Amino acid sequence: MTEFSAEFSRSLRTAGVVGAGGAGFPAYVKAQGRAEYALVNAAECEPLLKKDQKLLEYFPERVFDGLELLMRAVGASRGVLGIKKKHEAIIPRLKEIAKSRKNISVLEMGDYYPAGDEQCLVYEATGRIVPPGGIPLEVGCVVANVETLYNASFAPRPVTETFVTVNGAVKKPATFRVPVGITWRECVELCGGPTVKDPAYIDGGPMMGKVQTDFDLPLVKASGGIIVLPKDHPLIVKKAQSRPVFTRVGRSACDQCSYCTEFCPRYLLGHNVQPHRVMRTMLFAGGPEHKLHSQYGLLCCECSLCSLYACPEGLHPREACVSAKSDLREQKVGFKNSQLNTGKKPEVHPVRDFRKVPVSKLVRRLGLEDYNKAAPWSDAVYTPGKVKILMSQHIGAPCVPAVKEGQRVEKGAVVGDLPADKLGCPVHASISGTVGKVNERYVEIIA
Ligand code: SF4
Ligand code: SF4
């Protein structure tokens, strides 16, 4: 690690920068690697979410600043920003900025799902395939999300805000920046409130996000948006089905057509993921819990394409893969020690390009045509009365509260911390105020 990498990595940890694309992997770890390519994942392929495109429209220089810092830290000789061609209104500006920076280019991608899958992006940008069970670093790539790089450009300034899109059944869908720790209810109110009587929401995109009914859950640094829908919308109903239900239906209705496998983006990249085989084992899985032992789900990236698009029977192959991974984890089996880890080099499926699923078709299949609104940028500043800062917001060890009830804190102060040798980042006060409740789950701050 160079002196600059060490310093930048420290800055990122101090600032609490984490991957803003979902799981929230601590960004400082990526900055410690060595890579030839630094890739910006601006594909934003989840239907209805717009925050990455809005961020690139309004703050593009910052994202490129973050990319340059990352390139310098990992020693990358090339930076590539991958964005869908359909964002033609902002691409010329991005290309202009890229031209003014050294060794950075813009890659225009098709409008398919999941173009933003990290491994798909690596392949599209470099022609390299991440080895099964591996990470992009193994093929000389480091991948970062748009908002992650925006935040990195300000490090060591703490991350206290998050960019979100609120779309679906709300009066005025919008994209904006709000303090971490406010509730989804406040976000929905900022958009004029729900347009349906009995709403539920998906935290994240419709494909990979989780169904929630509690609108008082606080936003975390990795929050990217919510899709509000009627509670009885087929997508909400399907995503909310429990394991006993989808197991019972899957056991009786799967006809082994294998469409789930044929459309799987990781299978098409040459990885041995075969959800239809996992579904098949449901028939043989015994015991009251029907534990699954199939290893063909171990490389599943949980994109949901099989469950929400490919399966003609409306079954849950993704959930079968997730269940199998979890059951195998109990037996301490992961891909590396599985029988499928043969060391064979993956080869891209010859029909991969023809099996890419257009997002427009996906939106129709999900029944979201009426909810797919523009969600324009709003720069209104929201000042909440209180926030709840969760101690566990992303991948890594949870923080331990670093403040006491009644204490005065300023915006940006550390309110939860963890030892330097643990994977994770501190969390910060997103508003100035007095500390309210403190427990191992969260720190409340009252303005
Ligand atoms: S697509 Fe559906 S029916 Fe076909 S094999 Fe997969 S789970 Fe079974
Ligand atoms: S969710 Fe389905 S389509 Fe997606 S990676 Fe897993 S098995 Fe493949």
XYZ file of C-alpha atoms and ligand atoms in Angstrom:
463
model
C 0.000 0.000 0.000
C 1.352 3.435 -0.901
C 1.401 6.349 1.528
C -1.482 7.938 -0.391
C -3.556 4.705 -0.294
C -3.054 4.463 3.463
C -4.027 8.091 3.996
C -7.056 7.938 1.671
C -8.192 4.689 3.253
C -7.954 6.266 6.735
C -9.965 9.261 5.497
C -12.686 7.022 4.103
C -12.962 5.121 7.371
C -13.023 8.300 9.447
C -15.762 9.690 7.185
C -17.733 6.432 7.402
C -17.938 6.027 3.630
C -19.632 2.774 2.672
C -20.869 1.358 -0.617
C -24.059 3.237 -1.377
C -25.338 0.641 -3.834
C -27.036 -1.629 -1.289
C -25.136 -3.784 1.201
C -22.784 -0.986 2.215
C -19.344 -2.572 2.098
C -16.845 -0.235 3.845
C -15.148 1.748 1.073
C -11.777 2.000 2.824
C -11.132 -1.717 2.249
C -11.426 -1.343 -1.531
C -9.024 1.604 -1.454
C -6.341 -0.671 0.010
C -6.198 -3.021 -2.992
C -4.214 -2.726 -6.220
C -6.108 -2.702 -9.513
C -5.652 -1.772 -13.130
C -9.222 -0.519 -13.570
C -11.411 1.598 -11.296
C -15.022 1.274 -12.455
C -17.947 3.500 -11.557
C -21.180 1.583 -11.400
C -23.677 4.108 -12.719
C -25.911 1.560 -14.446
C -28.677 1.922 -11.857
C -30.642 -0.925 -13.357
C -33.283 -1.260 -10.625
C -36.496 0.013 -12.214
C -37.955 3.232 -10.739
C -34.817 4.315 -8.856
C -33.222 7.523 -10.171
C -30.809 8.732 -7.525
C -27.571 7.845 -9.325
C -28.636 9.591 -12.545
C -29.748 12.662 -10.572
C -26.494 12.706 -8.660
C -24.572 12.567 -11.932
C -26.763 15.288 -13.392
C -26.313 17.709 -10.495
C -22.923 16.800 -8.974
C -20.893 15.090 -11.738
C -17.555 16.756 -10.906
C -17.676 15.350 -7.381
C -18.153 11.799 -8.668
C -15.171 12.177 -11.000
C -13.131 13.671 -8.125
C -13.914 10.562 -6.064
C -12.991 8.328 -8.985
C -9.633 10.048 -9.425
C -8.852 9.614 -5.728
C -9.766 5.925 -5.921
C -7.667 5.462 -9.072
C -4.668 7.027 -7.363
C -5.174 4.906 -4.230
C -5.361 1.563 -6.052
C -2.847 2.524 -8.757
C -5.413 2.179 -11.543
C -4.276 3.269 -14.983
C -7.848 3.414 -16.282
C -11.120 4.711 -14.931
C -14.426 3.820 -16.582
C -17.864 5.162 -15.755
C -20.513 2.673 -16.902
C -23.896 4.268 -17.581
C -26.896 3.295 -19.666
C -27.114 4.828 -23.136
C -30.677 5.921 -22.431
C -29.381 8.721 -20.175
C -28.509 10.685 -23.283
C -29.341 14.001 -21.651
C -26.418 13.748 -19.225
C -23.907 11.626 -21.139
C -22.385 14.489 -23.224
C -21.567 16.403 -20.014
C -20.070 13.281 -18.429
C -17.923 12.675 -21.511
C -16.744 16.279 -21.444
C -15.665 15.943 -17.802
C -14.051 12.561 -18.486
C -12.045 14.137 -21.316
C -10.736 16.806 -18.980
C -9.461 14.140 -16.544
C -6.636 11.698 -17.188
C -7.349 8.146 -18.419
C -11.063 8.240 -17.703
C -13.754 7.210 -20.170
C -17.508 6.730 -20.268
C -18.931 3.345 -21.228
C -22.458 3.410 -22.642
C -24.454 0.315 -21.798
C -27.759 -1.159 -22.921
C -30.906 -0.751 -20.869
C -31.127 -4.264 -19.475
C -31.299 -5.836 -16.061
C -28.981 -6.373 -14.212
C -26.447 -4.213 -16.071
C -25.447 -2.897 -12.641
C -24.476 -6.320 -11.331
C -20.842 -5.791 -10.360
C -19.620 -8.817 -12.285
C -21.646 -7.957 -15.396
C -20.155 -4.446 -15.335
C -16.614 -5.824 -15.021
C -17.244 -8.021 -18.063
C -18.822 -5.238 -20.130
C -16.025 -2.777 -19.299
C -13.000 -5.054 -19.548
C -14.019 -8.368 -21.114
C -12.764 -10.094 -17.957
C -14.792 -12.613 -15.965
C -14.538 -12.560 -12.200
C -13.700 -16.130 -11.129
C -16.575 -18.059 -9.496
C -16.785 -17.138 -5.824
C -14.214 -14.381 -6.379
C -14.183 -10.583 -6.351
C -13.404 -8.017 -9.098
C -9.968 -7.354 -7.583
C -8.933 -10.828 -8.756
C -9.201 -9.597 -12.348
C -7.614 -6.220 -11.667
C -10.805 -4.230 -11.085
C -12.266 -2.226 -8.259
C -15.909 -1.171 -8.568
C -17.573 1.711 -6.736
C -21.048 3.176 -6.776
C -21.775 6.776 -7.841
C -22.803 8.005 -4.385
C -19.863 6.228 -2.761
C -17.466 8.222 -4.937
C -19.399 11.430 -4.306
C -18.978 10.828 -0.558
C -15.341 9.798 -1.025
C -14.602 13.137 -2.680
C -15.474 14.887 0.594
C -13.595 12.516 2.941
C -12.712 12.854 5.783
C -15.906 14.922 6.047
C -18.411 12.531 7.685
C -21.270 10.987 5.738
C -24.421 12.408 7.334
C -26.791 12.449 4.368
C -28.082 9.977 1.838
C -29.566 10.395 -1.653
C -32.910 8.664 -2.137
C -35.658 8.275 -4.713
C -39.223 7.950 -3.471
C -41.338 6.559 -6.280
C -44.528 4.591 -6.874
C -47.820 5.355 -5.166
C -46.937 8.794 -3.784
C -48.364 12.145 -4.837
C -45.136 13.732 -6.058
C -42.366 11.192 -6.668
C -38.969 12.815 -6.184
C -35.268 12.318 -5.651
C -33.515 14.250 -2.885
C -30.832 14.321 -0.214
C -31.895 13.852 3.406
C -30.198 13.385 6.782
C -29.412 9.775 7.731
C -31.737 8.610 10.518
C -35.014 10.219 9.435
C -37.877 7.787 8.791
C -39.298 6.541 5.519
C -42.581 8.076 6.685
C -40.942 11.525 6.605
C -39.604 10.832 3.097
C -43.054 9.812 1.880
C -44.565 12.939 3.450
C -41.958 15.040 1.615
C -43.482 13.581 -1.547
C -47.024 14.560 -0.593
C -47.910 11.248 1.077
C -49.152 7.946 -0.347
C -51.900 7.823 -2.956
C -53.271 4.500 -1.731
C -55.108 3.643 1.469
C -53.118 0.638 2.600
C -49.515 1.158 1.450
C -46.475 -1.044 1.831
C -43.033 -0.246 0.528
C -39.961 -1.853 -0.888
C -36.759 -0.622 0.719
C -34.438 -0.354 -2.292
C -35.372 -1.287 -5.844
C -38.286 -3.499 -6.828
C -35.988 -6.385 -7.776
C -33.581 -6.665 -4.865
C -35.250 -4.523 -2.194
C -37.081 -5.866 0.847
C -40.792 -5.448 1.518
C -41.510 -3.398 4.631
C -44.727 -2.233 6.216
C -43.184 -0.191 9.044
C -42.775 3.326 7.628
C -41.054 4.442 10.845
C -37.834 2.553 10.126
C -34.876 4.954 9.905
C -32.806 5.510 6.776
C -29.200 4.377 6.812
C -26.183 5.525 4.808
C -26.764 2.837 2.174
C -30.470 3.647 1.698
C -31.150 4.349 -1.970
C -34.890 4.772 -2.161
C -38.291 3.279 -1.657
C -41.077 2.166 -3.908
C -44.492 2.701 -2.347
C -47.194 0.311 -3.567
C -50.606 -0.908 -2.417
C -50.168 -3.723 0.099
C -52.066 -6.085 -2.219
C -49.922 -5.320 -5.297
C -48.775 -8.680 -6.777
C -45.108 -7.694 -6.376
C -45.542 -6.992 -2.651
C -47.554 -10.195 -2.187
C -44.978 -12.302 -4.007
C -41.940 -10.785 -2.299
C -43.544 -11.186 1.119
C -44.203 -14.923 0.774
C -42.635 -17.024 3.501
C -40.324 -19.988 3.047
C -42.956 -22.618 3.963
C -45.322 -21.132 1.367
C -42.872 -20.877 -1.525
C -41.449 -24.297 -0.675
C -44.899 -25.914 -0.735
C -45.803 -24.278 -4.049
C -42.356 -24.896 -5.571
C -42.441 -28.602 -4.696
C -45.685 -29.105 -6.505
C -45.525 -26.671 -9.427
C -41.955 -26.573 -10.778
C -41.918 -28.373 -14.109
C -38.120 -28.092 -14.503
C -38.367 -25.992 -17.637
C -35.028 -24.422 -16.558
C -35.932 -20.904 -17.758
C -34.707 -19.646 -14.374
C -31.248 -20.955 -15.195
C -31.313 -19.942 -18.850
C -31.936 -16.288 -17.919
C -29.615 -16.174 -14.901
C -27.011 -13.421 -15.510
C -24.317 -15.246 -13.564
C -24.990 -18.536 -15.401
C -24.723 -16.611 -18.686
C -21.343 -15.277 -17.533
C -20.182 -18.874 -17.199
C -20.668 -19.425 -13.469
C -22.205 -22.684 -12.359
C -25.480 -21.343 -10.949
C -28.447 -23.501 -11.792
C -31.545 -22.474 -9.880
C -33.723 -25.124 -11.573
C -31.544 -27.776 -9.972
C -31.989 -26.140 -6.573
C -35.739 -26.185 -7.188
C -35.504 -29.880 -8.044
C -33.934 -30.685 -4.689
C -37.007 -29.208 -2.995
C -38.757 -32.440 -3.925
C -36.216 -34.514 -2.057
C -35.566 -32.212 0.886
C -36.846 -34.009 3.946
C -37.697 -33.045 7.507
C -40.259 -30.471 8.563
C -37.985 -27.612 7.462
C -37.152 -29.032 4.032
C -33.495 -28.078 4.374
C -31.872 -27.668 0.964
C -28.477 -29.138 0.149
C -28.045 -28.196 -3.496
C -24.789 -26.389 -4.173
C -26.060 -24.974 -7.471
C -27.315 -21.852 -5.698
C -24.017 -20.947 -4.037
C -22.988 -18.431 -6.711
C -26.386 -16.737 -6.896
C -26.094 -12.944 -6.580
C -29.774 -12.673 -5.568
C -30.735 -10.407 -8.486
C -34.283 -11.901 -8.533
C -34.452 -12.150 -12.309
C -35.382 -15.829 -12.089
C -38.209 -15.330 -9.578
C -39.639 -12.051 -10.830
C -39.156 -12.407 -14.580
C -38.019 -15.763 -15.938
C -40.172 -18.331 -14.189
C -43.382 -18.888 -16.167
C -45.011 -20.473 -13.130
C -44.359 -17.499 -10.856
C -42.231 -19.607 -8.489
C -39.331 -18.569 -6.245
C -36.035 -19.990 -7.575
C -34.088 -17.047 -6.125
C -35.505 -17.684 -2.681
C -34.674 -21.394 -3.095
C -31.044 -20.406 -3.832
C -30.949 -18.042 -0.847
C -32.386 -20.776 1.410
C -29.912 -23.342 0.081
C -26.991 -20.958 0.697
C -28.156 -20.409 4.241
C -28.737 -24.142 4.901
C -25.298 -24.965 3.496
C -23.705 -22.229 5.592
C -24.956 -24.090 8.679
C -22.960 -27.066 7.400
C -19.986 -24.761 6.798
C -20.199 -25.222 3.033
C -19.485 -22.234 0.811
C -18.481 -22.170 -2.847
C -14.752 -22.485 -2.113
C -15.156 -25.858 -0.369
C -18.032 -27.092 -2.527
C -17.902 -29.841 -5.145
C -18.590 -27.208 -7.804
C -15.277 -25.467 -7.196
C -13.456 -27.326 -9.947
C -11.076 -24.509 -10.854
C -12.433 -24.549 -14.417
C -12.225 -21.177 -16.131
C -15.704 -19.771 -16.784
C -16.747 -19.178 -20.374
C -19.420 -16.705 -21.373
C -22.550 -18.368 -22.758
C -22.742 -17.812 -26.546
C -26.294 -16.422 -26.374
C -25.681 -14.073 -23.443
C -26.286 -10.921 -25.472
C -29.653 -12.204 -26.700
C -30.897 -13.092 -23.239
C -30.413 -9.669 -21.700
C -33.747 -8.573 -20.252
C -34.830 -5.046 -21.284
C -35.895 -2.972 -18.276
C -39.064 -1.861 -20.107
C -40.193 -5.508 -20.348
C -39.257 -6.063 -16.732
C -41.351 -3.076 -15.611
C -44.352 -4.546 -17.442
C -43.763 -7.969 -15.981
C -43.589 -6.494 -12.477
C -46.862 -4.597 -13.006
C -45.132 -1.279 -12.382
C -46.028 0.698 -15.555
C -48.378 2.972 -13.609
C -45.785 3.607 -10.903
C -42.735 4.332 -13.046
C -42.626 8.139 -12.690
C -39.839 10.624 -13.403
C -39.013 11.361 -9.704
C -37.283 14.713 -10.448
C -34.529 16.182 -8.306
C -35.616 18.361 -5.393
C -33.029 20.499 -3.614
C -35.353 21.427 -0.744
C -33.488 21.146 2.563
C -35.271 18.994 5.132
C -34.657 19.748 8.806
C -35.982 16.920 10.980
C -37.020 17.216 14.635
C -35.140 14.053 15.515
C -33.133 11.238 13.961
C -32.322 7.682 14.929
C -28.774 6.650 14.018
C -28.554 2.864 13.790
C -25.414 1.224 15.165
C -25.524 -1.453 12.480
C -26.057 0.110 9.077
C -24.021 -2.008 6.700
C -21.597 -4.909 6.271
C -19.090 -5.148 9.138
C -19.176 -5.161 12.906
C -21.852 -3.023 14.591
C -20.774 0.207 16.258
C -20.962 0.800 19.989
C -22.629 4.044 21.150
C -19.991 6.703 21.822
C -22.328 9.267 23.434
C -24.549 9.449 26.526
C -28.162 10.497 27.015
C -28.511 14.255 27.502
C -25.181 15.030 25.824
C -25.054 17.841 23.231
C -23.693 16.791 19.835
C -22.919 18.749 16.696
C -23.687 17.501 13.191
C -20.841 15.235 12.086
C -19.809 14.111 15.605
C -19.087 10.398 16.029
C -22.049 8.813 17.871
C -21.087 5.171 17.310
C -17.600 3.739 16.944
C -15.719 0.466 16.735
C -12.112 -0.673 17.271
C -9.731 0.060 14.390
C -9.040 -3.654 13.811
C -12.712 -4.478 13.150
C -14.249 -4.328 9.677
C -16.684 -1.407 9.679
C -16.981 2.356 9.980
C -18.064 4.855 12.623
C -21.511 6.467 12.392
C -22.091 10.183 12.837
C -24.733 12.622 14.056
C -26.713 13.770 11.023
C -28.101 16.818 12.871
C -26.979 18.934 15.808
C -28.951 18.421 19.008
C -29.259 16.613 22.301
C -28.802 12.874 22.587
C -32.074 11.164 23.528
C -32.362 7.387 23.891
C -29.164 5.364 23.630
C -29.057 1.600 23.354
C -27.073 -1.030 21.504
C -29.332 -0.643 18.430
C -29.409 3.107 17.989
C -28.655 6.619 19.208
C -31.481 9.135 19.044
C -30.709 12.831 18.522
C -33.312 15.497 19.196
C -32.843 18.843 17.453
S -38.397 -21.435 -14.332
Fe -39.847 -21.935 -12.696
S -40.871 -23.778 -13.388
Fe -39.043 -23.526 -14.665
S -37.459 -24.733 -13.614
Fe -37.295 -22.658 -12.849
S -38.557 -22.621 -11.033
Fe -39.137 -24.442 -12.163
S -31.449 -14.614 -8.293
Fe -31.804 -16.161 -9.862
S -31.218 -15.178 -11.746
Fe -30.315 -13.980 -10.115
S -28.257 -14.805 -9.794
Fe -29.639 -15.902 -8.401
S -30.242 -17.702 -9.499
Fe -29.425 -16.288 -11.012
